Amino acid sequence: MSGKTALTRVRFEERFFGVARWIVIAFLAVITLLPFYYMVLLSLKPIDALLLDPGSLWVSAKDFTLSTYRDVLRSTDDGGQGFLRFLLNSALVSLGTVVLTLVAAVPGAYAVSRLKFFGHRQVSALFLAVYLFPATLLAVPLFVIFAKIGLSSSLVGLAVVYVAQTVPVSIYMLKNYLVTIPASIEEAAALDGCSRLQTVRKVILPLALPSLMATGLYVFMIAWNEFLFALLFLAADPGEWTVSLGLAQLSNGIEVPKTVLMAGSVILTIPVVLLFFAAERLLTEGLTSGADKS
């Protein structure tokens, strides 16, 4: 009798959690996708249609327009908002930050995960200690230092600041993945005559590609969306603005229609979304495949 009761309980739990899982997934999907959908919807409407029916969740064929995107992307000399230039600046800063961060983080993460030295277990915590200091505390000293070396109003200086911010957490993320790669793989490579540098380049990096993609995507999102340092370093030169500064300009502009603001928000969001979906396969492989195939 107890066996039947246990079996009934197991079936009930399986059915309950099976239904509850889909309810939770649907709820999270709604609260995640609905704001983005409404933002896209507003960007495709003219301002007069929005004022007539602001609560509408659909755009009719007669109201559908792409003029908001043309206005946002058109250069300021042509009467637009100049977002095409902002996108280029943000892409240069973000991609440069990703490359420089990974170049610095990969050797650091490998050293922490593989090499034995005094205090190597405490180093990871020290890497994250930099985030105990708020960004506002570091902003003014960094600005003064970069102003003295002539990099206070340049994309290069901004990228260097981002690298300094992202290297510690990148080392921590990569280290957590590298420690899961069996040391036997490196020993086999050493027996085949590979040096440590060759082992890292030909063996470790290919195995760590999913982690590199995840870390790179995380760094890209930080650099793409960052506002405080971009405002501090680039406010004096609109030609060097990033897309986050351009969007802040739109939100503060009284004469700018909210439909144009929504178009700018969509343009700010889409590159990160596209990169995530492009890297989804590698991220999934990193979660499902093991390194040691022996």
mmCIF file of N, CA and C in Angstrom, residues 143 146 150-155 233-234 236-237 240:
data_model
loop_
_atom_site.group_PDB
_atom_site.id
_atom_site.type_symbol
_atom_site.label_atom_id
_atom_site.label_comp_id
_atom_site.label_asym_id
_atom_site.label_seq_id
_atom_site.Cartn_x
_atom_site.Cartn_y
_atom_site.Cartn_z
ATOM 1 N N PHE A 143 39.578 60.269 -14.796
ATOM 2 C CA PHE A 143 39.456 61.374 -15.747
ATOM 3 C C PHE A 143 40.654 62.314 -15.651
ATOM 4 N N PHE A 146 43.736 60.553 -17.236
ATOM 5 C CA PHE A 146 43.665 60.471 -18.691
ATOM 6 C C PHE A 146 43.703 61.853 -19.329
ATOM 7 N N GLY A 150 46.362 63.115 -22.254
ATOM 8 C CA GLY A 150 45.734 63.464 -23.525
ATOM 9 C C GLY A 150 44.736 62.472 -24.061
ATOM 10 N N LEU A 151 44.149 61.627 -23.212
ATOM 11 C CA LEU A 151 43.198 60.624 -23.675
ATOM 12 C C LEU A 151 41.813 60.812 -23.060
ATOM 13 N N SER A 152 41.538 62.007 -22.552
ATOM 14 C CA SER A 152 40.280 62.221 -21.840
ATOM 15 C C SER A 152 39.084 62.350 -22.780
ATOM 16 N N SER A 153 39.303 62.687 -24.028
ATOM 17 C CA SER A 153 38.185 62.871 -24.967
ATOM 18 C C SER A 153 38.368 62.018 -26.202
ATOM 19 N N SER A 154 38.775 60.778 -26.003
ATOM 20 C CA SER A 154 39.012 59.891 -27.139
ATOM 21 C C SER A 154 38.403 58.526 -26.874
ATOM 22 N N LEU A 155 38.072 57.837 -27.947
ATOM 23 C CA LEU A 155 37.537 56.489 -27.833
ATOM 24 C C LEU A 155 38.590 55.521 -27.310
ATOM 25 N N PHE A 233 33.994 61.131 -20.234
ATOM 26 C CA PHE A 233 35.126 61.257 -21.144
ATOM 27 C C PHE A 233 34.751 61.926 -22.469
ATOM 28 N N LEU A 234 33.514 61.747 -22.933
ATOM 29 C CA LEU A 234 33.186 62.149 -24.304
ATOM 30 C C LEU A 234 32.149 63.261 -24.401
ATOM 31 N N ALA A 236 32.219 66.375 -24.064
ATOM 32 C CA ALA A 236 32.651 67.612 -24.707
ATOM 33 C C ALA A 236 32.784 67.496 -26.213
ATOM 34 N N ASP A 237 32.748 66.271 -26.758
ATOM 35 C CA ASP A 237 32.955 66.071 -28.191
ATOM 36 C C ASP A 237 31.836 65.197 -28.753
ATOM 37 N N GLU A 240 32.380 62.074 -30.960
ATOM 38 C CA GLU A 240 32.912 60.837 -30.402
ATOM 39 C C GLU A 240 31.902 60.112 -29.516
#
